[in-house]
Short mmCIF file of C-alpha atoms and ligand atoms in Angstrom, two decimals:
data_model
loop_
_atom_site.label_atom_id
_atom_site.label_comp_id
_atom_site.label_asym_id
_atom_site.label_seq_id
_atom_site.Cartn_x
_atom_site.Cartn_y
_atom_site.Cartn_z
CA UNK A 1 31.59 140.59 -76.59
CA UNK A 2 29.92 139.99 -73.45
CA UNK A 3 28.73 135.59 -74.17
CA UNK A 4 30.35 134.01 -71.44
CA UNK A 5 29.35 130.38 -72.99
CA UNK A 6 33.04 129.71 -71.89
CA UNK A 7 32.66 129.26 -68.08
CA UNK A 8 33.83 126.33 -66.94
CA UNK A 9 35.96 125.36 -69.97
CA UNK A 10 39.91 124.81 -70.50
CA UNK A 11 41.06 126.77 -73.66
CA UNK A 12 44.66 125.70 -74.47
CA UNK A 13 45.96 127.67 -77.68
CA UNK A 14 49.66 127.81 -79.52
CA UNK A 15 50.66 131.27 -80.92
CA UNK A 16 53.97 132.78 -82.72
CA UNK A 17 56.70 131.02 -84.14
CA UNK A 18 59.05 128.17 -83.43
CA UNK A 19 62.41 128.75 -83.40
CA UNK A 20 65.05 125.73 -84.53
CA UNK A 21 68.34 126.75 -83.69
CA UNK A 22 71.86 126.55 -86.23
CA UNK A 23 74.59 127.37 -83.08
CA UNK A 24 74.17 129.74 -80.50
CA UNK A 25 73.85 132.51 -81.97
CA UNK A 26 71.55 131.56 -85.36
CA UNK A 27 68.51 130.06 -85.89
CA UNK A 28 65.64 129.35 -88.59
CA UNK A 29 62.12 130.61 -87.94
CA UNK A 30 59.15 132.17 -89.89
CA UNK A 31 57.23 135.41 -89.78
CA UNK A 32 54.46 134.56 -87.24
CA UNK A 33 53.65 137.29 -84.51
CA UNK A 34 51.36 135.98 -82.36
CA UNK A 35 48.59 138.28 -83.13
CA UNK A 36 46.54 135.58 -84.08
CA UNK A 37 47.05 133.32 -81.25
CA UNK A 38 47.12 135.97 -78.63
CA UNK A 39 43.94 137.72 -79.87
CA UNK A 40 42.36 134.28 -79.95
CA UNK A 41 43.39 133.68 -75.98
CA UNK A 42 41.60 137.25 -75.11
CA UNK A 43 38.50 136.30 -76.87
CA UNK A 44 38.35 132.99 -74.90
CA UNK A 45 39.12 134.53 -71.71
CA UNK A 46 36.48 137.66 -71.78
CA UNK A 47 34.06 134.64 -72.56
CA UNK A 48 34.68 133.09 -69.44
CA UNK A 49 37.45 130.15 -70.24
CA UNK A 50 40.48 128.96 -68.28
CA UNK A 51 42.93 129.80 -70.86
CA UNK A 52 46.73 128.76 -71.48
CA UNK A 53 48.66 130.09 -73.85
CA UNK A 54 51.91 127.88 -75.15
CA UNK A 55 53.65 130.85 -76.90
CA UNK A 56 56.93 130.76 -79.35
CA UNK A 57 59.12 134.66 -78.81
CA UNK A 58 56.84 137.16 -79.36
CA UNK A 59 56.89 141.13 -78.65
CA UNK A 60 53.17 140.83 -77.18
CA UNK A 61 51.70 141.07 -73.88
CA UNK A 62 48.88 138.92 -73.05
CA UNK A 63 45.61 139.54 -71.31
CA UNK A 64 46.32 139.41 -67.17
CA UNK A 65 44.44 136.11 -66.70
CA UNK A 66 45.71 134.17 -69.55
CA UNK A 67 48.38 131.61 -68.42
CA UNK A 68 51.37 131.69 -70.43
CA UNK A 69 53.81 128.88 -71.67
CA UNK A 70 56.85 130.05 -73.48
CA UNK A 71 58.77 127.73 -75.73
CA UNK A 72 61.43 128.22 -78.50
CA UNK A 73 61.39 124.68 -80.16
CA UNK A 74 59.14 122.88 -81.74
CA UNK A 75 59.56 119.71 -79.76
CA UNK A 76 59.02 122.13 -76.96
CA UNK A 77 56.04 122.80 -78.04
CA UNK A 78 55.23 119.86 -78.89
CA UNK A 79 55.81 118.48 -75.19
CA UNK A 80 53.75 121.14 -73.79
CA UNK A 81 50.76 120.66 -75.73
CA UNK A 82 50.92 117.14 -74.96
CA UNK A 83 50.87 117.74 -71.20
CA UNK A 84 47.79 120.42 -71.81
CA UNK A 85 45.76 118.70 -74.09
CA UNK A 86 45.58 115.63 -71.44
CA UNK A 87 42.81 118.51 -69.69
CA UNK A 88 41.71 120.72 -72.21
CA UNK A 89 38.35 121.14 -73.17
CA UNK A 90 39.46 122.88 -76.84
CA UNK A 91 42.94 122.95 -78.19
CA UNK A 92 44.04 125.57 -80.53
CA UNK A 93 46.84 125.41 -82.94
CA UNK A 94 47.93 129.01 -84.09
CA UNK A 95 51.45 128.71 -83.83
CA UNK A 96 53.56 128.85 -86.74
CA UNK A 97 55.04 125.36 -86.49
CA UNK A 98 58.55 124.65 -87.95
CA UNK A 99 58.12 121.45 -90.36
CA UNK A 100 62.37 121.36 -89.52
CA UNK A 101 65.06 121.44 -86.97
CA UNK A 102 68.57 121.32 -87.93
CA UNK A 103 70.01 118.28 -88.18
CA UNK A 104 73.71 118.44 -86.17
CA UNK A 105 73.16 122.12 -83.83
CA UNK A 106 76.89 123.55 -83.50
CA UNK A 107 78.11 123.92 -80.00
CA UNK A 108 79.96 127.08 -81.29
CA UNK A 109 79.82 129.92 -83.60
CA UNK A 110 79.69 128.49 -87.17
CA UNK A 111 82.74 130.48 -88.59
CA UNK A 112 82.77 131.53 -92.01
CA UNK A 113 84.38 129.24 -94.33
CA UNK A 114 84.08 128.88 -97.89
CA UNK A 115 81.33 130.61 -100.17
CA UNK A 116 79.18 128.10 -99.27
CA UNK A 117 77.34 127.00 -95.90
CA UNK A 118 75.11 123.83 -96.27
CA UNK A 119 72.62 122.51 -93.47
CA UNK A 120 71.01 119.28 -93.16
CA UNK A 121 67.44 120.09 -91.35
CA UNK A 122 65.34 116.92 -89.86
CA UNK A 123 61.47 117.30 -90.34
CA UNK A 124 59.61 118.12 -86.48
CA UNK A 125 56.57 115.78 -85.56
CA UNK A 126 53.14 116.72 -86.76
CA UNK A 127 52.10 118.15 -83.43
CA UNK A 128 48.63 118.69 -84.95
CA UNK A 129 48.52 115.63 -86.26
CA UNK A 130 49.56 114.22 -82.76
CA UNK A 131 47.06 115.46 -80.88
CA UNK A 132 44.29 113.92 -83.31
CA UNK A 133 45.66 110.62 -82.62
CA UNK A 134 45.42 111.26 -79.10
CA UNK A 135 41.79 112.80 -79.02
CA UNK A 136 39.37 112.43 -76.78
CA UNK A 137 36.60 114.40 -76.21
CA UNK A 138 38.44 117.29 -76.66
CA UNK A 139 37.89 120.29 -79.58
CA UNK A 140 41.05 119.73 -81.88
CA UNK A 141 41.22 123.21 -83.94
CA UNK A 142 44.06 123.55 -86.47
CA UNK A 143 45.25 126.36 -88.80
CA UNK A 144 45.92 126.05 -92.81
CA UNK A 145 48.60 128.55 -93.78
CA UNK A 146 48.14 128.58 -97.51
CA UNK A 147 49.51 130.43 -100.56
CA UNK A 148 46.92 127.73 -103.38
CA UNK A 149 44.48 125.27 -102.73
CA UNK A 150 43.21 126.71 -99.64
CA UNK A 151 40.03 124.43 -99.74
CA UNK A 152 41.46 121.25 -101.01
CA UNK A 153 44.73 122.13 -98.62
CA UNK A 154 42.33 122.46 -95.51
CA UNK A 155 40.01 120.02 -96.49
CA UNK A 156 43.14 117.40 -96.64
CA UNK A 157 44.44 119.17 -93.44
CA UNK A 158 40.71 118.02 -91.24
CA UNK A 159 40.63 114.84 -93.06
CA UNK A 160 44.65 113.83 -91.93
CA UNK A 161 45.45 115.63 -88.83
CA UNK A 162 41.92 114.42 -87.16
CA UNK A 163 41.29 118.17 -86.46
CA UNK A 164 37.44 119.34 -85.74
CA UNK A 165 37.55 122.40 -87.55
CA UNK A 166 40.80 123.70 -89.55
CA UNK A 167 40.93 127.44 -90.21
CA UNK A 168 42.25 128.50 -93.23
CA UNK A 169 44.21 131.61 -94.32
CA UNK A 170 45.97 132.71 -97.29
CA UNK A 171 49.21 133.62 -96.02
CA UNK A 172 50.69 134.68 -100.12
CA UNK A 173 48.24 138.32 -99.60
CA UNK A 174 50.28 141.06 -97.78
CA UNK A 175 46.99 142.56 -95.89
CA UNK A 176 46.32 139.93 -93.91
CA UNK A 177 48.24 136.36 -92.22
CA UNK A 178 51.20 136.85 -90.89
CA UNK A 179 52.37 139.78 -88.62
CA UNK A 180 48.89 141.81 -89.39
CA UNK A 181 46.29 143.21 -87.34
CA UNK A 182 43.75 141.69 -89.89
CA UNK A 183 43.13 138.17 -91.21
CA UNK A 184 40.87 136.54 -93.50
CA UNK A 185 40.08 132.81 -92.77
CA UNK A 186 37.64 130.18 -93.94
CA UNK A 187 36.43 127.36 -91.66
CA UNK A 188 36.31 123.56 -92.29
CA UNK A 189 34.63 121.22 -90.67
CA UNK A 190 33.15 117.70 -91.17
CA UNK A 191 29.36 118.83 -91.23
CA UNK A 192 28.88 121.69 -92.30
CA UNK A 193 30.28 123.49 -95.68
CA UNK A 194 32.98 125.91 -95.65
CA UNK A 195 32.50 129.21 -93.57
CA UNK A 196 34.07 132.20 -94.99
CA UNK A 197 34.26 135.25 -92.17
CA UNK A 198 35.40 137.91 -94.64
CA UNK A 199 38.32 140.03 -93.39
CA UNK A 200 38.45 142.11 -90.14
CA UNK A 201 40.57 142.64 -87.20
CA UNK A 202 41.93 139.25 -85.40
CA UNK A 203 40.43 140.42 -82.14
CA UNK A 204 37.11 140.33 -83.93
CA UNK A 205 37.56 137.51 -85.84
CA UNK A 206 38.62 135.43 -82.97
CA UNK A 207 35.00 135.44 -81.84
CA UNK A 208 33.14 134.87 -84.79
CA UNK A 209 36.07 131.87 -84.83
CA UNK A 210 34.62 131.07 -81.12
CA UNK A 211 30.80 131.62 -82.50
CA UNK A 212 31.18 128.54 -84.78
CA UNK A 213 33.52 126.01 -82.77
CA UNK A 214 30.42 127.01 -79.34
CA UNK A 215 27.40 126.47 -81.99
CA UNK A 216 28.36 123.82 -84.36
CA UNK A 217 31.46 121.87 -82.04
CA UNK A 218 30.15 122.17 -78.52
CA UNK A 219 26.72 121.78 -79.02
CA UNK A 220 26.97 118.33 -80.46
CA UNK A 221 28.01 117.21 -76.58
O1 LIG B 301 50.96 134.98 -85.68
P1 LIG B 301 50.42 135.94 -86.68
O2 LIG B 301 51.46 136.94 -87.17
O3 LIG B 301 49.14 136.61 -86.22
O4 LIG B 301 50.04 135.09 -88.02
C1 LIG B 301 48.95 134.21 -87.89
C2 LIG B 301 49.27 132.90 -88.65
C3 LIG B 301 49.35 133.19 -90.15
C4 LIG B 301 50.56 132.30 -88.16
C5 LIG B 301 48.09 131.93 -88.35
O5 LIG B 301 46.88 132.50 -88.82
C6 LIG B 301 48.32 130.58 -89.01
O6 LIG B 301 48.01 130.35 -90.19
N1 LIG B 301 48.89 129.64 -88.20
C7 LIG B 301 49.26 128.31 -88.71
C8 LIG B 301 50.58 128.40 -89.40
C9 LIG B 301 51.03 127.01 -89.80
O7 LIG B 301 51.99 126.46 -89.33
O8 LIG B 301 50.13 126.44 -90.71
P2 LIG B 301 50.50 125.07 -91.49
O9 LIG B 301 49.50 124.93 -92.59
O10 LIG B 301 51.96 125.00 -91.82
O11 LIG B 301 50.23 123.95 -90.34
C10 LIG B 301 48.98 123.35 -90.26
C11 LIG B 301 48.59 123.16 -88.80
O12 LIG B 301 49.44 122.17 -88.21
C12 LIG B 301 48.70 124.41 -87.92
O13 LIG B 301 47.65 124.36 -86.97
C13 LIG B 301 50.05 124.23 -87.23
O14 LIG B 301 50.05 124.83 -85.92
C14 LIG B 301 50.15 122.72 -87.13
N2 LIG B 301 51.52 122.15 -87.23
C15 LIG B 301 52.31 122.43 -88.31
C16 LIG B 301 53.56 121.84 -88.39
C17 LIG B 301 53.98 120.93 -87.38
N3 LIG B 301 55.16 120.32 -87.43
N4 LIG B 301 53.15 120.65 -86.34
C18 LIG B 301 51.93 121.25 -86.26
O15 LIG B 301 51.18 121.01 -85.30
#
């Protein structure tokens, strides 16, 4: 992809998980990559953006160029996007967010007692939701990780969280969503009726993702 209607602009995105952890040697966290994020910060760069990546633990390298921020928690994360969003021209929010923490974290090594183990988890601030209360005249993208409802799910998700465009993907199908090369997404946004990009590799797809927030997001400036 060689558009470089980019220049000039400050692309910060979230990618991979968030970890919450139990003691110091457990924790909870989900099944999130960074594929998505990742291949969305090397479609912004080659198209000419300042990009910063706020990454959870991930196995990926990114593009030389891309800044990276890595953070395990979500109120890590959360603290970084804050400070990033302050400049950013577009904020994206790949990451797989942890709606919990764990209430009390043990200092040491949770020994086994009894059959049972029981652990009281705190919900994490809508960091999404955060940065639409914030918003200026910055893009606010958002994700919809699904299993039913994608539309009315989304739809609810643009219409709360203040986003600009959500992207929603089915995350119950095995061949695309989490840890895949491929996804499958759908995008809301205020104006214009839902766009379905039908399935394809997340490099790919992370332009056609970039096509609509430059043509019907940017251009309304
Ligand atoms: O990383 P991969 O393996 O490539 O997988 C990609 C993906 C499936 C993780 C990605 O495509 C995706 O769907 N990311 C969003 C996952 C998620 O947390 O969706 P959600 O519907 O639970 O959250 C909605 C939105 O709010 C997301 O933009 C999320 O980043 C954000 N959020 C969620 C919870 C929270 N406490 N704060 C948030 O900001």
């Amino acid at each position: 992809n060689s558009k470089k209607d980019l220049v000039g602009k400050k692309v910060v995105i979230s990618a991979g998980s968030t970890i919450e952890p139990i003691d110091p040697v457990r924790y909870i966290s989900n099944y999130s990559s960074g594929k998505m994020g990742y291949a969305l910060a090397e479609a912004a760069f080659e198209r000419g953006a300042s990009v910063t990546l706020v990454s959870g633990p991930t196995n990926l390298l990114a593009t030389p160029g891309v800044k990276i921020n890595r953070i395990k928690t979500t109120k890590e994360l959360e603290r970084k996007m804050n400070e990033e969003f302050k400049t950013a021209d577009i904020a994206i929010m790949a990451a797989a967010v942890s709606d919990y923490h764990v209430a009390k974290v043990a200092n040491n090594k949770i020994k086994k007692t009894g059959e049972k183990l029981t652990l009281e988890l705190v919900q994490n601030p809508d960091i999404l939701k955060g940065l639409g209360s914030v918003k200026e005249k910055q893009i606010l993208v958002g994700f919809a990780a699904e299993t039913n409802n994608l539309y009315e799910n989304a739809q609810n998700k643009l219409l709360s969280k203040h986003a600009d465009m959500i992207v929603g993907n089915d995350v119950s199908r095995k061949d695309i969503g989490f840890g895949n090369d491929d996804n499958e997404v759908t995008l809301f946004t205020l104006k214009n009726s839902p766009i379905k990009l039908p399935k394809t590799n997340k490099k790919e797809l992370s332009h056609k993702i970039l096509d609509v927030i430059v043509e019907k997001l940017m251009s309304k400036e």
